[in-house]
C-alpha cells in the first residue's frame, strides 16, 4: 500500500463500475487506489451476465431442434448428454474473461494500485483491512447481491439464487421460481428447456415494468414451452418437505400450495452497503438500501460519489460503467457531467427477446405528455415470415404533436440488437416520420422499427416489399 495522501482517488469495489472508475481516473492522470474484496470482476463476469447468457445460448438448440418442424421436411433432435460438461464450458469462459478483462488489465496501468481488503469510512478518509488510506475523493462501487422476499420461512429452506443456480452439477426435475422479472423469465426458460418442470410465481405480472402488450405476449410463449405461471398472487409461506419445498400462495382469495424439488429466488438485488460505515460518514441511503446520489453521481458526503448497482437503480453492467465514468470525471475535474438515461436500452434474453429504450406509454402519460402509439405484430415483418417465426411485436411511443420518438419496445427472436437503432433515434431527437423515411435493409428484424413508424400514417399490410 502506498503512503498516506498519495492517492487522488480511492475506488471501493473491483467490479465493472470499479474498474471503469479506476481506468477513467488513470487516463486522466490520477493516482488511484482500487480496493477489492472477494473475487475480482464483480457480478457480471463471474455470476451474472456472462455465465447466464452462455448457458441460455447453450440450451437454445434444445428448443430450436424441435422448432425446426416449422419448416416443411425438416425434423431435428437435441438433448442434454452431459450437464457437468456444459457447466465446465461456462466456467472456462468466465475464468478466461475474468483474467483478460480484469486481472491482466491492472499491469497496463502504473497509476492504479490494487488493494485487497474490506474498506470502511473513517474520519480521516477510509480504512482498508485495518490500515488508513487518506484521500479526499472516494467512489463507492460495491455492487449488489440477491435479495430475499418477505415470505415466512424463506430463510429456513435451501433456496437457490441466480448465482447458485448456475453452479448446479445436477439438473432439478422441478423448479419453483419466485419472481417473474428478467432474471426469473430468463432462467425459468433455460431450465424448462433442459427438462425441468418450471413454475414462476410473482405478486405482479411478469416483466411488469415494461409494456403490458409485451409481458402478456411473452407469458403466452413461456406457457407454450411448458412453464406454469402464477401471476398477481401473494406468496404467504414456504417450508422444506421430504421431496423439496412447498410454497403457499393466496390467489383470488383462495389458498394454494405449489411443490417443487428446488426453489430459486429471483426477486431483485439489494445494494452491498453493510459494513462500510456509510451512514456514520454522512452518506444517505435510499429506502431500497441504495446509496443516494444526484445526477452528478454525488452522495450526501462531500467528495464521495457512488456508481453502479450500489445506487439501487439501473442495475445493468453498462450503466454501472457509464455511471462510474461520470462519477470519476466529476470527482477529478469538477461536477460538469450529468447522468442521463434518456436513451438507456435494456434487454431481456428470453426467446423471443425483449428490448426497450426510452419511455413506455404509461411513463409518458404519467409525465403529462400527450402521446400516440403504434403496435406492429411480427407477422407484418418480412424477416419473421421468411424464418417462419412470428412470435412478438414492435411498439413505438411518440409525442402526439411533434411526432418525436419517446420510446421503442420490442419482443422478437434475436431482436435485441435492433434496439440500438431506436436508442440512437431517441438520442438524436428523431421523429417517427423521420424514422419511417430512413433506409433500412430488407429481411432484417430491425426493419420492424421502420414498418412500425410507417404504421402511424398508413396500413403497412397494403405495402409491397420495401415500399415507403
Phi, psi and omega in degrees: 000140179289166178292161180302140173084001183267004180254134174279335184207139171245133179244120180262110182120127184243045173258206183299315180293317181298315179293322178299317179296314183295317181292319177301316179296318179297320179294337177271002177088013182271156173265125192237137168256113178260114188254119181239151176221124184092201184291126181293145177111340176075196189291311192304305185284329187270314188228359186242255188306306188296305182294321182292317181289329175297314181288327176299316178291323181297325183268352181301320179300336178298325176277317185297326180298315179289325182287348180299340181295349177293343172262126181301134177085005180244136173218132181232157177221144176207150179207161175276116179263328186208087182298318177304326178292322176298315180296320179297323177297319177298314181297321179295320177296314180300313180300318182294316181288324177300318180288313186290322188259355180227290187301311185285350178282330187303316180297342181283350182237099182296334185271002176256123175253118179272127182236124179266129177156163176283137180245148172209156181282147175221175182300324184267006182143246177223157177247131179237115180058034179087355182250139182285145175226109186269126175201148180271344184238129182224140171241125177268121183217056188268003172075202182213166181227158179305137181256147177268140177281159180280069179247129181301126177094357187297324182286348181261003179249153179282080185274153171262157170240177177299339178279305185288335179296331181278357180254004182296131175272341179232133181283135178286150175285328177218145185220128175259123178257122174259108184120124182244035172280198185293326178291316180299317181292317180298308184287329176299316179291322177303311185286329177292329180286338176266007171109000179280150170275115189248134174235130176248129181239134177209153180281349177228170174299153180300148181046047188293343180281350182260200179287131182298329178297325181285315181295323179294316179295316180297320178303319178296319180292322178294321177296322179298331178275358175107000178284132176269123181251129170243096183259152178057044176238164182244112173292134183247327181198153177222147182211157176277142178234176180295335182254002179146249181223158176225127181248127175268133178231157175245117183230120180054039178080000181248145178269136176225159177234131179246128180246147178203163178291319180221158178237138178241122180268120179224060184251033176106179184230143181252131180304143180275090181240350184294141174080002181270349182070031186292309183294324177296332180272003179087020180260115184283141177251152177276166177303331178275007178091353181285157176285127180286125177229157174266189183282004170256003182073019178276138171274186179275007175249127183302133178082359181245131181236168177215151181207154176089199186299337181295343177278352177075017181219158174045058187278070175232144187298323181289331176285330175296314179294319179297311180299324179293323177296317178299313182299317182293314180298322178289321181296323186263334187235021182092158189271060185266346184255144181244147177278121187233122181253014183306319182244038179277113177273157169217158185226140170248121189271051168276182173229109003290159182280148175254136177215145185209149173209144178080202186274142167283170178299316181295320179295318180296315179294326178295336176272005178083013181276144172271120188233161169230149183229161173218134179241129180239117176291152187293343178287000173258004179255116185307323179302316181295322178292320183294326182262007176058041179215095186255026177288119173130187183194164171242143174222128177245142178241125183229154174290131189300316184284305186276338186080006181300132180289123181254329182201150177223135186217134183216155173226112185198146174300130181052035184270351189301320182297338182290339186291336182292330175298317178293322178299317179294324178295318178292317179300323181274359178073027182289153172267166177293332176295317178292324177295320180295331182270355180284144179282124177241145177288142180285151180060041171236154178295323183296341176300339177300331176296315179297314182296320178294320176297319178296327186289352172294331186244342185212165177272105186290343176294342181260012178259147173280175181304130174068007179293141175107000000 
